[in-house]
């Protein structure tokens, strides 16, 4: 029976991945940019962060808060780097140093202490920023939050559904 439960859980997860791709195909045209390429990968990254957070609702909320904070700190890096534009080689490294130094103190604050979620969101933000016009930082954040929410929601749906499937099949 365990093989059946595992197969059913795998099929459920694959079905959800299928749905995320469909959502992206329907949603990408309404985003401020990326209407040709879409952002399925952002939802998948957030989905993985949900799993990293412990697969609980509380962990998912903590991770999503970290996700949003990571995006905010990414915008901060861009803005701070602009202050050091007179040193082009060092402007971004200086900004990263300042922001990361501050971010690490959040490890001491309950509910917003999931630092890896912040780093993953920040890395994703800097990957996405290549698609936007210079200075379009807010729209980039908006798209990442929308797709991140989809990923976190589907992480929760995955675990909830797999638990339901396992319980239903265990009764047989």
PDB file of C-alpha atoms in Angstrom:
ATOM      1  CA  UNK A   1       0.000   0.000   0.000  1.00  0.00           C
ATOM      2  CA  UNK A   2       2.898   2.405   0.669  1.00  0.00           C
ATOM      3  CA  UNK A   3       3.885   2.323  -3.010  1.00  0.00           C
ATOM      4  CA  UNK A   4       0.338   3.285  -3.955  1.00  0.00           C
ATOM      5  CA  UNK A   5       0.334   6.172  -1.491  1.00  0.00           C
ATOM      6  CA  UNK A   6       3.695   7.371  -2.784  1.00  0.00           C
ATOM      7  CA  UNK A   7       2.544   7.120  -6.414  1.00  0.00           C
ATOM      8  CA  UNK A   8      -0.702   8.952  -5.655  1.00  0.00           C
ATOM      9  CA  UNK A   9       1.205  11.715  -3.825  1.00  0.00           C
ATOM     10  CA  UNK A  10       3.618  12.013  -6.727  1.00  0.00           C
ATOM     11  CA  UNK A  11       0.750  12.209  -9.206  1.00  0.00           C
ATOM     12  CA  UNK A  12      -0.884  14.908  -7.057  1.00  0.00           C
ATOM     13  CA  UNK A  13       2.318  16.965  -7.002  1.00  0.00           C
ATOM     14  CA  UNK A  14       2.803  16.549 -10.757  1.00  0.00           C
ATOM     15  CA  UNK A  15      -0.797  17.646 -11.323  1.00  0.00           C
ATOM     16  CA  UNK A  16      -0.173  20.778  -9.252  1.00  0.00           C
ATOM     17  CA  UNK A  17       2.944  21.573 -11.303  1.00  0.00           C
ATOM     18  CA  UNK A  18       0.777  21.180 -14.419  1.00  0.00           C
ATOM     19  CA  UNK A  19      -1.721  23.657 -12.926  1.00  0.00           C
ATOM     20  CA  UNK A  20       1.005  26.199 -12.077  1.00  0.00           C
ATOM     21  CA  UNK A  21       2.161  26.185 -15.691  1.00  0.00           C
ATOM     22  CA  UNK A  22      -1.408  26.729 -16.863  1.00  0.00           C
ATOM     23  CA  UNK A  23      -1.874  29.577 -14.370  1.00  0.00           C
ATOM     24  CA  UNK A  24       1.312  31.189 -15.688  1.00  0.00           C
ATOM     25  CA  UNK A  25       0.107  30.919 -19.279  1.00  0.00           C
ATOM     26  CA  UNK A  26      -3.149  32.633 -18.304  1.00  0.00           C
ATOM     27  CA  UNK A  27      -1.605  35.197 -15.957  1.00  0.00           C
ATOM     28  CA  UNK A  28       1.575  36.333 -17.699  1.00  0.00           C
ATOM     29  CA  UNK A  29      -0.270  38.566 -20.159  1.00  0.00           C
ATOM     30  CA  UNK A  30      -1.625  40.607 -17.244  1.00  0.00           C
ATOM     31  CA  UNK A  31       1.778  41.229 -15.713  1.00  0.00           C
ATOM     32  CA  UNK A  32       3.532  44.562 -16.296  1.00  0.00           C
ATOM     33  CA  UNK A  33       6.355  42.733 -18.114  1.00  0.00           C
ATOM     34  CA  UNK A  34       7.306  39.188 -19.099  1.00  0.00           C
ATOM     35  CA  UNK A  35       4.114  38.557 -21.061  1.00  0.00           C
ATOM     36  CA  UNK A  36       6.014  36.409 -23.545  1.00  0.00           C
ATOM     37  CA  UNK A  37       8.222  34.411 -21.197  1.00  0.00           C
ATOM     38  CA  UNK A  38       6.157  34.144 -18.032  1.00  0.00           C
ATOM     39  CA  UNK A  39       7.432  33.407 -14.568  1.00  0.00           C
ATOM     40  CA  UNK A  40       6.668  29.790 -13.793  1.00  0.00           C
ATOM     41  CA  UNK A  41      10.168  29.474 -12.411  1.00  0.00           C
ATOM     42  CA  UNK A  42       9.431  32.071  -9.699  1.00  0.00           C
ATOM     43  CA  UNK A  43       6.429  30.064  -8.501  1.00  0.00           C
ATOM     44  CA  UNK A  44       8.526  26.890  -8.524  1.00  0.00           C
ATOM     45  CA  UNK A  45      11.304  28.571  -6.517  1.00  0.00           C
ATOM     46  CA  UNK A  46       8.766  29.785  -3.939  1.00  0.00           C
ATOM     47  CA  UNK A  47       7.204  26.317  -3.862  1.00  0.00           C
ATOM     48  CA  UNK A  48      10.607  24.884  -2.947  1.00  0.00           C
ATOM     49  CA  UNK A  49      11.081  27.551  -0.267  1.00  0.00           C
ATOM     50  CA  UNK A  50       7.763  26.461   1.254  1.00  0.00           C
ATOM     51  CA  UNK A  51       9.095  22.905   1.483  1.00  0.00           C
ATOM     52  CA  UNK A  52      12.306  24.207   3.038  1.00  0.00           C
ATOM     53  CA  UNK A  53      10.275  26.078   5.658  1.00  0.00           C
ATOM     54  CA  UNK A  54       9.041  22.822   7.189  1.00  0.00           C
ATOM     55  CA  UNK A  55       5.830  22.195   5.242  1.00  0.00           C
ATOM     56  CA  UNK A  56       3.605  23.796   7.864  1.00  0.00           C
ATOM     57  CA  UNK A  57       1.288  26.749   7.598  1.00  0.00           C
ATOM     58  CA  UNK A  58       3.327  28.670  10.188  1.00  0.00           C
ATOM     59  CA  UNK A  59       6.566  27.867   8.363  1.00  0.00           C
ATOM     60  CA  UNK A  60       4.994  28.893   5.071  1.00  0.00           C
ATOM     61  CA  UNK A  61       3.857  32.224   6.497  1.00  0.00           C
ATOM     62  CA  UNK A  62       7.328  32.837   7.947  1.00  0.00           C
ATOM     63  CA  UNK A  63       8.873  31.978   4.589  1.00  0.00           C
ATOM     64  CA  UNK A  64       6.475  34.229   2.664  1.00  0.00           C
ATOM     65  CA  UNK A  65       7.239  37.117   5.025  1.00  0.00           C
ATOM     66  CA  UNK A  66      10.941  36.430   4.454  1.00  0.00           C
ATOM     67  CA  UNK A  67      10.255  36.352   0.710  1.00  0.00           C
ATOM     68  CA  UNK A  68       8.706  39.825   0.817  1.00  0.00           C
ATOM     69  CA  UNK A  69      11.495  41.167   3.035  1.00  0.00           C
ATOM     70  CA  UNK A  70      14.093  39.725   0.644  1.00  0.00           C
ATOM     71  CA  UNK A  71      12.456  41.574  -2.235  1.00  0.00           C
ATOM     72  CA  UNK A  72      12.446  44.791  -0.207  1.00  0.00           C
ATOM     73  CA  UNK A  73      16.094  44.399   0.649  1.00  0.00           C
ATOM     74  CA  UNK A  74      16.885  43.804  -3.022  1.00  0.00           C
ATOM     75  CA  UNK A  75      15.343  47.145  -3.872  1.00  0.00           C
ATOM     76  CA  UNK A  76      17.421  48.593  -1.047  1.00  0.00           C
ATOM     77  CA  UNK A  77      20.583  47.154  -2.586  1.00  0.00           C
ATOM     78  CA  UNK A  78      19.791  48.818  -5.920  1.00  0.00           C
ATOM     79  CA  UNK A  79      19.051  52.151  -4.250  1.00  0.00           C
ATOM     80  CA  UNK A  80      22.119  52.051  -1.995  1.00  0.00           C
ATOM     81  CA  UNK A  81      24.321  51.031  -4.930  1.00  0.00           C
ATOM     82  CA  UNK A  82      23.120  54.197  -6.667  1.00  0.00           C
ATOM     83  CA  UNK A  83      24.492  56.241  -3.766  1.00  0.00           C
ATOM     84  CA  UNK A  84      27.927  54.770  -4.453  1.00  0.00           C
ATOM     85  CA  UNK A  85      27.783  55.196  -8.234  1.00  0.00           C
ATOM     86  CA  UNK A  86      30.987  57.244  -8.063  1.00  0.00           C
ATOM     87  CA  UNK A  87      32.765  53.943  -7.396  1.00  0.00           C
ATOM     88  CA  UNK A  88      31.219  51.765 -10.115  1.00  0.00           C
ATOM     89  CA  UNK A  89      33.270  48.671  -9.353  1.00  0.00           C
ATOM     90  CA  UNK A  90      32.428  48.784  -5.648  1.00  0.00           C
ATOM     91  CA  UNK A  91      28.917  50.283  -5.652  1.00  0.00           C
ATOM     92  CA  UNK A  92      27.051  46.964  -5.629  1.00  0.00           C
ATOM     93  CA  UNK A  93      29.476  45.132  -3.315  1.00  0.00           C
ATOM     94  CA  UNK A  94      29.225  47.974  -0.781  1.00  0.00           C
ATOM     95  CA  UNK A  95      25.428  47.958  -0.993  1.00  0.00           C
ATOM     96  CA  UNK A  96      25.312  44.176  -0.583  1.00  0.00           C
ATOM     97  CA  UNK A  97      27.604  44.364   2.447  1.00  0.00           C
ATOM     98  CA  UNK A  98      25.409  46.974   4.134  1.00  0.00           C
ATOM     99  CA  UNK A  99      22.123  45.203   3.415  1.00  0.00           C
ATOM    100  CA  UNK A 100      23.300  41.682   4.275  1.00  0.00           C
ATOM    101  CA  UNK A 101      24.765  42.977   7.538  1.00  0.00           C
ATOM    102  CA  UNK A 102      21.322  44.378   8.438  1.00  0.00           C
ATOM    103  CA  UNK A 103      19.382  41.348   7.163  1.00  0.00           C
ATOM    104  CA  UNK A 104      21.264  38.966   9.399  1.00  0.00           C
ATOM    105  CA  UNK A 105      19.938  40.764  12.476  1.00  0.00           C
ATOM    106  CA  UNK A 106      16.429  39.676  11.501  1.00  0.00           C
ATOM    107  CA  UNK A 107      17.438  36.168  12.539  1.00  0.00           C
ATOM    108  CA  UNK A 108      16.685  37.354  16.080  1.00  0.00           C
ATOM    109  CA  UNK A 109      13.117  38.512  15.256  1.00  0.00           C
ATOM    110  CA  UNK A 110      10.344  35.894  15.539  1.00  0.00           C
ATOM    111  CA  UNK A 111       8.214  35.360  12.412  1.00  0.00           C
ATOM    112  CA  UNK A 112      10.715  37.162  10.163  1.00  0.00           C
ATOM    113  CA  UNK A 113      13.749  35.070  11.022  1.00  0.00           C
ATOM    114  CA  UNK A 114      13.838  32.735   7.999  1.00  0.00           C
ATOM    115  CA  UNK A 115      16.934  34.247   6.398  1.00  0.00           C
ATOM    116  CA  UNK A 116      17.264  31.641   3.595  1.00  0.00           C
ATOM    117  CA  UNK A 117      13.846  32.692   2.253  1.00  0.00           C
ATOM    118  CA  UNK A 118      15.121  36.278   2.086  1.00  0.00           C
ATOM    119  CA  UNK A 119      18.252  35.269   0.203  1.00  0.00           C
ATOM    120  CA  UNK A 120      16.317  33.097  -2.265  1.00  0.00           C
ATOM    121  CA  UNK A 121      13.791  35.886  -2.891  1.00  0.00           C
ATOM    122  CA  UNK A 122      16.631  38.354  -3.369  1.00  0.00           C
ATOM    123  CA  UNK A 123      18.427  36.082  -5.820  1.00  0.00           C
ATOM    124  CA  UNK A 124      15.178  35.562  -7.695  1.00  0.00           C
ATOM    125  CA  UNK A 125      14.591  39.327  -7.766  1.00  0.00           C
ATOM    126  CA  UNK A 126      18.001  39.973  -9.276  1.00  0.00           C
ATOM    127  CA  UNK A 127      17.334  37.272 -11.864  1.00  0.00           C
ATOM    128  CA  UNK A 128      14.015  38.880 -12.756  1.00  0.00           C
ATOM    129  CA  UNK A 129      15.363  42.412 -12.896  1.00  0.00           C
ATOM    130  CA  UNK A 130      17.104  41.496 -16.141  1.00  0.00           C
ATOM    131  CA  UNK A 131      13.659  41.438 -17.784  1.00  0.00           C
ATOM    132  CA  UNK A 132      12.530  44.909 -16.743  1.00  0.00           C
ATOM    133  CA  UNK A 133      13.326  48.417 -17.862  1.00  0.00           C
ATOM    134  CA  UNK A 134      15.937  50.134 -15.715  1.00  0.00           C
ATOM    135  CA  UNK A 135      14.290  51.674 -12.689  1.00  0.00           C
ATOM    136  CA  UNK A 136      11.170  49.486 -12.852  1.00  0.00           C
ATOM    137  CA  UNK A 137      11.909  48.041  -9.429  1.00  0.00           C
ATOM    138  CA  UNK A 138       8.354  48.131  -8.072  1.00  0.00           C
ATOM    139  CA  UNK A 139       6.818  46.211 -10.986  1.00  0.00           C
ATOM    140  CA  UNK A 140       9.537  43.597 -10.604  1.00  0.00           C
ATOM    141  CA  UNK A 141       8.638  43.290  -6.913  1.00  0.00           C
ATOM    142  CA  UNK A 142       4.929  43.062  -7.766  1.00  0.00           C
ATOM    143  CA  UNK A 143       5.456  40.190 -10.224  1.00  0.00           C
ATOM    144  CA  UNK A 144       7.708  38.322  -7.813  1.00  0.00           C
ATOM    145  CA  UNK A 145       5.206  38.684  -4.975  1.00  0.00           C
ATOM    146  CA  UNK A 146       2.316  37.460  -7.159  1.00  0.00           C
ATOM    147  CA  UNK A 147       4.201  34.426  -8.434  1.00  0.00           C
ATOM    148  CA  UNK A 148       5.783  33.839  -5.033  1.00  0.00           C
ATOM    149  CA  UNK A 149       2.327  33.737  -3.473  1.00  0.00           C
ATOM    150  CA  UNK A 150       1.267  31.166  -6.060  1.00  0.00           C
ATOM    151  CA  UNK A 151       4.296  29.035  -5.209  1.00  0.00           C
ATOM    152  CA  UNK A 152       3.736  29.246  -1.455  1.00  0.00           C
ATOM    153  CA  UNK A 153       0.033  28.509  -1.854  1.00  0.00           C
ATOM    154  CA  UNK A 154       0.783  25.480  -3.997  1.00  0.00           C
ATOM    155  CA  UNK A 155       3.334  24.306  -1.436  1.00  0.00           C
ATOM    156  CA  UNK A 156       0.599  24.308   1.179  1.00  0.00           C
ATOM    157  CA  UNK A 157      -1.869  22.661  -1.243  1.00  0.00           C
ATOM    158  CA  UNK A 158       0.724  19.977  -2.033  1.00  0.00           C
ATOM    159  CA  UNK A 159       1.229  18.957   1.576  1.00  0.00           C
ATOM    160  CA  UNK A 160      -2.442  19.240   2.512  1.00  0.00           C
ATOM    161  CA  UNK A 161      -3.456  17.155  -0.511  1.00  0.00           C
ATOM    162  CA  UNK A 162      -0.779  14.524   0.021  1.00  0.00           C
ATOM    163  CA  UNK A 163      -1.826  14.145   3.661  1.00  0.00           C
ATOM    164  CA  UNK A 164      -5.451  13.747   2.611  1.00  0.00           C
ATOM    165  CA  UNK A 165      -4.511  11.197  -0.077  1.00  0.00           C
ATOM    166  CA  UNK A 166      -2.354   9.197   2.369  1.00  0.00           C
ATOM    167  CA  UNK A 167      -5.148   9.078   4.957  1.00  0.00           C
ATOM    168  CA  UNK A 168      -7.762   8.114   2.364  1.00  0.00           C
ATOM    169  CA  UNK A 169      -5.622   5.336   0.889  1.00  0.00           C
ATOM    170  CA  UNK A 170      -4.531   4.040   4.296  1.00  0.00           C
ATOM    171  CA  UNK A 171      -8.139   3.269   5.172  1.00  0.00           C
ATOM    172  CA  UNK A 172      -8.434   0.791   2.298  1.00  0.00           C
TER     173      UNK A 172
END
